[in-house]
Tab-separated table of C-alpha atoms in Angstrom:
chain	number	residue	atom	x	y	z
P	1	UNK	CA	-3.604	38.928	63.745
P	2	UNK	CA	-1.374	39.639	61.021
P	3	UNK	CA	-1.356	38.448	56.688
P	4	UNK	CA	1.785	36.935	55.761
P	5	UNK	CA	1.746	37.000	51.790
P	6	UNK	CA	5.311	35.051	51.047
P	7	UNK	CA	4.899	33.651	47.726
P	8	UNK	CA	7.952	31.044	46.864
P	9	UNK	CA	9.699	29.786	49.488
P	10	UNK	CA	12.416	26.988	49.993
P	11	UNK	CA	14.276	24.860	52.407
P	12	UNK	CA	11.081	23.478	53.689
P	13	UNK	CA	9.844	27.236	55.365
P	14	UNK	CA	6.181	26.184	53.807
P	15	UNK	CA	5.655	23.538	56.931
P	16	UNK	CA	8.368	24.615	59.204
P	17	UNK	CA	7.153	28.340	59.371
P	18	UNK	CA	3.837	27.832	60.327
P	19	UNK	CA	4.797	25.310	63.237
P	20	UNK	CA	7.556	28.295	64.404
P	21	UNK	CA	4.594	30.643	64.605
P	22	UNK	CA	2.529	28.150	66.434
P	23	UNK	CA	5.051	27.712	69.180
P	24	UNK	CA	5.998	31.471	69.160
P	25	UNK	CA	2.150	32.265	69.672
P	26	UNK	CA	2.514	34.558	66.680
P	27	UNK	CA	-1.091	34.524	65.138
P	28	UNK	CA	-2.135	34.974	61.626
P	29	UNK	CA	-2.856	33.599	58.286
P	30	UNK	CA	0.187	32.262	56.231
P	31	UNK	CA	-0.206	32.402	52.036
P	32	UNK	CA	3.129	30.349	50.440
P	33	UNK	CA	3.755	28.515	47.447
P	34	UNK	CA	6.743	25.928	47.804
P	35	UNK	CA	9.928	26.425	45.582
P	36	UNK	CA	10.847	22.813	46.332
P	37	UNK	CA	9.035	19.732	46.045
P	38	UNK	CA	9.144	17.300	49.186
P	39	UNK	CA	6.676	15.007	51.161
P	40	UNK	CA	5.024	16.076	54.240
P	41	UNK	CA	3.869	12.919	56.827
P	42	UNK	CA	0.932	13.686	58.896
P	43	UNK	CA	1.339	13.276	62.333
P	44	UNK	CA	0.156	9.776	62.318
P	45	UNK	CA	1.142	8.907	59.127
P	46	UNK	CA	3.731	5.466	59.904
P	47	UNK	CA	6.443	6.523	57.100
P	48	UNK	CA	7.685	2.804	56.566
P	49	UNK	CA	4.008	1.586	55.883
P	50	UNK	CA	2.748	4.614	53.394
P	51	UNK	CA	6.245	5.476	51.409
P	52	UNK	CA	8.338	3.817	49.035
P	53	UNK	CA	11.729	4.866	50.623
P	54	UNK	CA	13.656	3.655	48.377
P	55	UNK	CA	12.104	5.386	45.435
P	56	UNK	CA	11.929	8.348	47.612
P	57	UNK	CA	15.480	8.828	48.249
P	58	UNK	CA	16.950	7.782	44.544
P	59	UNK	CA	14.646	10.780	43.643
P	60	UNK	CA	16.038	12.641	45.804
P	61	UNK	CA	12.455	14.313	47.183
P	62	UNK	CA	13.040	15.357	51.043
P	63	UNK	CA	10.298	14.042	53.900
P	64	UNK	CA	9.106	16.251	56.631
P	65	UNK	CA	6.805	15.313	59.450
P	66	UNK	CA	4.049	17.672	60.187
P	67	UNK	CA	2.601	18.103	64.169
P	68	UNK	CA	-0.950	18.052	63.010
P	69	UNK	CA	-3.233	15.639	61.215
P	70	UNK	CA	-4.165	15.009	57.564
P	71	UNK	CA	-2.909	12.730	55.343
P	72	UNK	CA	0.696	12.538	53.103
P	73	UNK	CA	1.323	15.077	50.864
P	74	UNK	CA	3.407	15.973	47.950
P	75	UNK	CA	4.306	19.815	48.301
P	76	UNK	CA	5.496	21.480	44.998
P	77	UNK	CA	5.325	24.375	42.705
P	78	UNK	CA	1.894	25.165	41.766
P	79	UNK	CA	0.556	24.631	45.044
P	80	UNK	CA	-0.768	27.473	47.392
P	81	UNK	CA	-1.375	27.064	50.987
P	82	UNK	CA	-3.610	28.973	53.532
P	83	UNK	CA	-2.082	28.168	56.728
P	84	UNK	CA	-4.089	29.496	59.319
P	85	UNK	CA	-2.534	29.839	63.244
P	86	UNK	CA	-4.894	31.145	66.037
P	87	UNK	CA	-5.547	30.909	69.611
P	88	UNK	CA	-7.492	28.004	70.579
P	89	UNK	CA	-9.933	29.821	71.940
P	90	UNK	CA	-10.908	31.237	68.477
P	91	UNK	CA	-11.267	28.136	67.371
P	92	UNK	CA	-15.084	25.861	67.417
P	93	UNK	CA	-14.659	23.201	70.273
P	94	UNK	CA	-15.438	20.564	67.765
P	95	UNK	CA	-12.945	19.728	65.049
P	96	UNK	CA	-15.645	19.275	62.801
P	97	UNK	CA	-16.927	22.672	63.136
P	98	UNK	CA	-13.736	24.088	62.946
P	99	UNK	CA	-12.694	22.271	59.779
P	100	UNK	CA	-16.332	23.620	58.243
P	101	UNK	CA	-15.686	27.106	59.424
P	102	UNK	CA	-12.186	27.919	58.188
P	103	UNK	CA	-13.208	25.943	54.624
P	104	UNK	CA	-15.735	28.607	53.734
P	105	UNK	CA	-13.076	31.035	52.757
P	106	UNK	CA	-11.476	28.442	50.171
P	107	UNK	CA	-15.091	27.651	49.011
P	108	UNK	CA	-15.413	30.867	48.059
P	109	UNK	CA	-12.038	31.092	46.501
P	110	UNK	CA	-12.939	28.983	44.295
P	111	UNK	CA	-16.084	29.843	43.707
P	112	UNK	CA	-14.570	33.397	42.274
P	113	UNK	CA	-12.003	31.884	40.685
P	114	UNK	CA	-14.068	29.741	38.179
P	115	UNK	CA	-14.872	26.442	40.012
P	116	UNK	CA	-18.064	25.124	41.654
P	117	UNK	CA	-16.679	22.898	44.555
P	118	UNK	CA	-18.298	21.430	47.836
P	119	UNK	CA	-16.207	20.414	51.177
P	120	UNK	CA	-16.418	16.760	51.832
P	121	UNK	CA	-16.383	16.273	55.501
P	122	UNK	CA	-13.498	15.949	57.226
P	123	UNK	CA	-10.853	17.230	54.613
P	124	UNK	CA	-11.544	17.473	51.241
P	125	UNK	CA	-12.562	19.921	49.334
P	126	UNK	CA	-14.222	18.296	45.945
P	127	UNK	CA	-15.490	19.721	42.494
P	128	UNK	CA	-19.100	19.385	42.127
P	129	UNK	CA	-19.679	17.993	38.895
P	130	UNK	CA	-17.536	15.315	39.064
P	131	UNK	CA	-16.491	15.245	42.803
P	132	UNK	CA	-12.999	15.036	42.493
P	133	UNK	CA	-11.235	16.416	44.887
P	134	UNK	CA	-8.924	19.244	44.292
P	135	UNK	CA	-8.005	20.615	47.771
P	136	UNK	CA	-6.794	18.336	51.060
P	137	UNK	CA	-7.047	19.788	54.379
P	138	UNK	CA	-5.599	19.573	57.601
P	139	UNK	CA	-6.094	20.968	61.550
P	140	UNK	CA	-4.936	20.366	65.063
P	141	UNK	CA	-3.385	21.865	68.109
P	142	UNK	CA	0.583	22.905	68.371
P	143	UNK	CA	1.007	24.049	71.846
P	144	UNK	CA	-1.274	26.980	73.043
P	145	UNK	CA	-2.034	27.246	69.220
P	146	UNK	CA	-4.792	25.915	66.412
P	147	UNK	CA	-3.883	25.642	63.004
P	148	UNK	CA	-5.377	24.608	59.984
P	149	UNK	CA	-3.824	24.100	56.898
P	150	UNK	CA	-4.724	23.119	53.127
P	151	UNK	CA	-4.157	24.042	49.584
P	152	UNK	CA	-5.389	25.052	45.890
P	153	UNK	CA	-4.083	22.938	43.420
P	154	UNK	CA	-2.749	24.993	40.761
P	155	UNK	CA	-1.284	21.677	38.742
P	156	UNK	CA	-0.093	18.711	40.330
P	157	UNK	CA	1.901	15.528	39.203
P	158	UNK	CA	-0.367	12.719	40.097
P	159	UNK	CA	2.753	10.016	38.291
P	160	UNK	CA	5.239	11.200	41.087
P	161	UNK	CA	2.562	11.511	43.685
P	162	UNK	CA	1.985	7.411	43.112
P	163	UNK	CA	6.189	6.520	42.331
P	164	UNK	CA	6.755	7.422	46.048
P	165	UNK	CA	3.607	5.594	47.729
P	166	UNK	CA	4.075	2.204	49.028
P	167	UNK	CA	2.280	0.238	46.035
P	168	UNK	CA	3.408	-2.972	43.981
P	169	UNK	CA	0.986	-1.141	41.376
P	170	UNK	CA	1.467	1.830	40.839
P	171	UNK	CA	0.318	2.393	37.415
P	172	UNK	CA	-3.937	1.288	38.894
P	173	UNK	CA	-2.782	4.265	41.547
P	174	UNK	CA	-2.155	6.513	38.646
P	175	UNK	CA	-4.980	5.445	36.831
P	176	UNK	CA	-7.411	5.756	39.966
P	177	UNK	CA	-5.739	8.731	41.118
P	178	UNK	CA	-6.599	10.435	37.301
P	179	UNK	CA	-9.923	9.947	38.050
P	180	UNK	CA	-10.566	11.410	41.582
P	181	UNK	CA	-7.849	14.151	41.796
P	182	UNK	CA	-8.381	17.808	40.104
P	183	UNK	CA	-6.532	21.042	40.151
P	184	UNK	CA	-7.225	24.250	38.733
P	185	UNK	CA	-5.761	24.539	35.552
P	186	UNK	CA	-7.231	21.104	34.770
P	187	UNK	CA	-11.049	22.311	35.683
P	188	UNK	CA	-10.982	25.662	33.840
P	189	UNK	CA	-8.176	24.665	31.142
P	190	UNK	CA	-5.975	27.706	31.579
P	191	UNK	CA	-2.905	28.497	33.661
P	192	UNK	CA	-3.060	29.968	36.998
P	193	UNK	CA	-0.102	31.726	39.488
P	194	UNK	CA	0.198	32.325	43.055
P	195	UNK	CA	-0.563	36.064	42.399
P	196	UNK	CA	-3.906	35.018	41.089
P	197	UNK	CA	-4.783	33.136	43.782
P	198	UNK	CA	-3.633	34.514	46.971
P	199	UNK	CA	-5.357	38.132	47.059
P	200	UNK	CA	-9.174	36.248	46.658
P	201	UNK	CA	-7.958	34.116	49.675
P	202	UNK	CA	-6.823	36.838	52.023
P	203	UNK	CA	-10.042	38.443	51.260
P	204	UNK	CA	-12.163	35.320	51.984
P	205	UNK	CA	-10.313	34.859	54.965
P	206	UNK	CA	-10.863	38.595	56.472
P	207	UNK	CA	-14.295	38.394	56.384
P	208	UNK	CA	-14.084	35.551	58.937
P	209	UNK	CA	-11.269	37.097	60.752
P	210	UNK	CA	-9.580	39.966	62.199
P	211	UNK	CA	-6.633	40.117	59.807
P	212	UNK	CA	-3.595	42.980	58.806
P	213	UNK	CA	-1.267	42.708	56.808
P	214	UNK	CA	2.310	42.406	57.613
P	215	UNK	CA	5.422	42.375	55.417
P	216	UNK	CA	8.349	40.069	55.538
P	217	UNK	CA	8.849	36.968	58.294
P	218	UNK	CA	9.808	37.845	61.691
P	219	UNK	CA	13.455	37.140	62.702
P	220	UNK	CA	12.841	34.871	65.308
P	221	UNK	CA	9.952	32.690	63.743
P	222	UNK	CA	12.316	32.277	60.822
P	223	UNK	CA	15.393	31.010	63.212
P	224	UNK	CA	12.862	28.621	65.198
P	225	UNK	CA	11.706	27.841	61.588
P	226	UNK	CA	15.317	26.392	60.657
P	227	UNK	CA	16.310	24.670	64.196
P	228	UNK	CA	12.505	22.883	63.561
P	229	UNK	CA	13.360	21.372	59.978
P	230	UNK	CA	16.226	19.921	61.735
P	231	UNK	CA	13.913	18.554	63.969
P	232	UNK	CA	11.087	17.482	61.566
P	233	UNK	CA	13.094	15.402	59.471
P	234	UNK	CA	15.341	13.529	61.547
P	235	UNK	CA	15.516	9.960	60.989
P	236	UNK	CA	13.895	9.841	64.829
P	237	UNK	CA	10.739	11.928	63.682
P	238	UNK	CA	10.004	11.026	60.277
P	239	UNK	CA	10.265	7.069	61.436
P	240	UNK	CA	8.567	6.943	64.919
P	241	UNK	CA	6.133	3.939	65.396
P	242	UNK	CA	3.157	6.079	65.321
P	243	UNK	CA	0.797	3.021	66.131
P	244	UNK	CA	-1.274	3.633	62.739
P	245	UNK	CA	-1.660	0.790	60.183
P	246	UNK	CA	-1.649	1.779	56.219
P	247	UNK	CA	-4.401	-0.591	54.917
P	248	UNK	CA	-5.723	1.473	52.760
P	249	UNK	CA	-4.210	4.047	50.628
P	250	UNK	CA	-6.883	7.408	50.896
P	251	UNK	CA	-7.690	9.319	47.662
P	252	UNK	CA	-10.247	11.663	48.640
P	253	UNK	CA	-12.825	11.264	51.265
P	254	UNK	CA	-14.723	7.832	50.028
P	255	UNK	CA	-12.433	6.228	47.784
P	256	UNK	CA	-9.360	4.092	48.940
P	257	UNK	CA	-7.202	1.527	47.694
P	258	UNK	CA	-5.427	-1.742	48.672
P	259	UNK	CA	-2.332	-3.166	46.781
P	260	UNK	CA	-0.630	-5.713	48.052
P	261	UNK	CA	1.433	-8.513	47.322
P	262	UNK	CA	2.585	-11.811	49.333
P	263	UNK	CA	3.807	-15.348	48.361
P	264	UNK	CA	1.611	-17.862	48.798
P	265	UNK	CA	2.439	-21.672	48.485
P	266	UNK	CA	5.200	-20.608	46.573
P	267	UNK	CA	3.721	-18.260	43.858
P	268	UNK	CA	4.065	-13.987	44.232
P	269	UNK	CA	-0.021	-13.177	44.422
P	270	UNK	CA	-0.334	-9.535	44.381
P	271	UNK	CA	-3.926	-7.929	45.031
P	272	UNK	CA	-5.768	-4.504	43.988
P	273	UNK	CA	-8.515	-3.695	45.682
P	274	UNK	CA	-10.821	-0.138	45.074
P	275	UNK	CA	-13.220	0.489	47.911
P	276	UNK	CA	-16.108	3.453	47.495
P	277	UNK	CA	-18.120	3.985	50.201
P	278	UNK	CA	-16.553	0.957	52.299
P	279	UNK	CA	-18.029	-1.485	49.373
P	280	UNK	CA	-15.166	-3.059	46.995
P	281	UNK	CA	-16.191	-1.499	44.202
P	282	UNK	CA	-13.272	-2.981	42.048
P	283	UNK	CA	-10.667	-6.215	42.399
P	284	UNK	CA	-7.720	-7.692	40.701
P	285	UNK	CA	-5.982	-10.850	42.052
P	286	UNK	CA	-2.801	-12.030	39.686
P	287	UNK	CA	-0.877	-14.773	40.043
P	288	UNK	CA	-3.198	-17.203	41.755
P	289	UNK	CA	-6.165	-19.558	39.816
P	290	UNK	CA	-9.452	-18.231	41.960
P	291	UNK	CA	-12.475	-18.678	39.360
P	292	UNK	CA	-13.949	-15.593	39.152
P	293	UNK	CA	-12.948	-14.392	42.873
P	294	UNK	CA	-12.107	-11.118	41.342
P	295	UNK	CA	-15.714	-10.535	40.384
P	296	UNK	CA	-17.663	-12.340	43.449
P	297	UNK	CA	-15.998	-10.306	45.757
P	298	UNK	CA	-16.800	-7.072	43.998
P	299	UNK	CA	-19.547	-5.430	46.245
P	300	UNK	CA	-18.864	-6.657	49.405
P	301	UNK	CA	-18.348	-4.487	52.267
P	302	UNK	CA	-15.157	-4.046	53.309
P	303	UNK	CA	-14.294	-4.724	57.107
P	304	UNK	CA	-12.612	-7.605	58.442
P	305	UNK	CA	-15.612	-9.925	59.699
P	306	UNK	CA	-17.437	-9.862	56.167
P	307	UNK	CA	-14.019	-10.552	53.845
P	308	UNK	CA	-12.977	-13.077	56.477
P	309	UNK	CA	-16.972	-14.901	56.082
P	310	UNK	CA	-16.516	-14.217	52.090
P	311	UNK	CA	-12.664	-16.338	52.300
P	312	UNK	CA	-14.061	-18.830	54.859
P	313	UNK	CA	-17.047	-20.069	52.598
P	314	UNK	CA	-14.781	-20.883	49.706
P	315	UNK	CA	-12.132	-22.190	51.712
P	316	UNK	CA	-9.810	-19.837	51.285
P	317	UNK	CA	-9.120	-17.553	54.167
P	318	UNK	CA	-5.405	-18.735	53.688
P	319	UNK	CA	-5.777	-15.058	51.546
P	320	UNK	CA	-6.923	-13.326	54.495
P	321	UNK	CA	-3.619	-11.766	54.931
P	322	UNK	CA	-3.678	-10.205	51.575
P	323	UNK	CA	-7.544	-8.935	51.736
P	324	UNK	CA	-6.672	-7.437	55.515
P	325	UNK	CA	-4.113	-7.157	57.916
């Protein structure tokens, strides 16, 4: 298995090429930094439910939908990713194990680069004093092929990240966002580059694996790499009815949010909700009179039959479609 050190790329290449080598069975470990900045669906991910489109497109920011699983993410400078493309059959039989196997490289990374961090089962990689996360992860098959995929936050734009989610507020995003999202320059308060990062991580990574390196991008993974972007973002792909329902916005493994807004009996009612450990840990109702419903609620665990008993006793489960849907 071969090393691909790229550094910057463009035109997409940082999710495109890894899928091309995937399909071409050619096996290795892929180190790239984007040059442009873009949003990547995960294979699940339903695009009309999770993205402001509108706000997307009058930014101008491209969408791309990845064949493996994880959650929506904003590729852009300052961002290096370990994409990793094996046979199956080096791969744990569990996706749990696999996903705790091929993190112990970037726990080490990290480790030598300054930062104590901890992987939060099944994606995140988190900071340990103050458990924000600072790496997202994802894994699953593309043909005969496994790959797993994440990142090392250099810097990252948390403002942009919440301008293109589907949110009626997005500055309580921002805000929560601040406060569970890290990178590296914001840890160790100095600046970092792809050339600082990606040696430690091949070097992690060969002690797990049987890894050479290789210069430059073979001819025919880069071809497949250009028909697939073609592919990836059609209107077809990014926009297929994947099945999945958005309820909750994910910030790191633990901590979601809800904001949504409906009218009801004539009066625009829009709700925040922050759940932590599947208890509302924080809620905001405006527009409608509900005497201290913001504060009763707070607490409560949040699934469907124990809002819908919490609505019903106070006679008002007409709000059930803005607390769950």
């Amino acid at each position: 298995m071969q090393v691909y050190v790229l550094g910057k790329v463009g035109d997409l290449l940082s999710t495109t090429l890894f899928h091309a080598f995937a399909r071409l069975n050619l096996f290795g470990l892929i180190l790239v930094e984007p040059e442009d900045t873009y949003l990547s669906l995960g294979y699940f991910d339903n695009a009309k439910e999770i993205l402001d489109m509108e706000r997307v497109r009058s930014l101008g920011i491209p969408v791309i939908r990845r064949e493996i699983g994880g959650g929506t993410v904003l590729l852009a400078p300052g961002q290096v990713f370990y994409q990793l493309v094996i046979p199956k059959s080096l791969a744990p039989f569990k996706v749990e194990d696999a996903y705790k196997k091929f993190s112990q490289p970037v726990l080490e990374t990290y480790k030598r680069l300054g930062v104590e961090v901890e992987y939060k089962p099944i994606n995140d990689i988190v900071v340990k004093k103050n458990q924000r996360k600072i790496s997202g992860q994802g894994a699953g098959d593309i043909e005969k092929s496994f790959v797993f995929v994440g990142n090392i936050l250099l810097r990252f734009d948390v403002r942009l990240m919440a301008e293109v989610l589907r949110t009626p507020d997005k500055n309580f995003l921002i805000e929560v966002m601040d406060q569970n999202l890290s990178w590296l320059e914001r840890e160790l308060g100095k600046t970092f580059e792809f050339s600082h990062v990606a040696p430690i991580l091949e070097e992690e990574f060969r002690k797990i694996l049987p890894l050479e390196k290789r210069e430059g991008i073979p001819e025919d993974a880069l071809r497949l790499a250009q028909k697939l972007k073609e592919e990836l973002t059609s209107e077809e792909t990014l926009f297929e009815d994947t099945g999945k329902r958005h309820r909750l916005i994910k910030i790191r493994e633990g901590i979601f949010v809800r904001n949504k807004s409906l009218d009801i009996n004539g009066k625009r009612v829009r709700l925040t909700i922050l759940v932590e450990d599947q208890k509302v840990k924080l809620c905001r109702l405006v527009g409608l009179d509900t005497e201290d419903l913001d504060k009763e609620i707070t607490g409560l665990r949040y699934d469907e039959e124990s809002v819908r008993n919490f609505l019903e006793k106070r006679s008002m489960d007409f709000l059930l479609p803005l607390f769950w849907d």
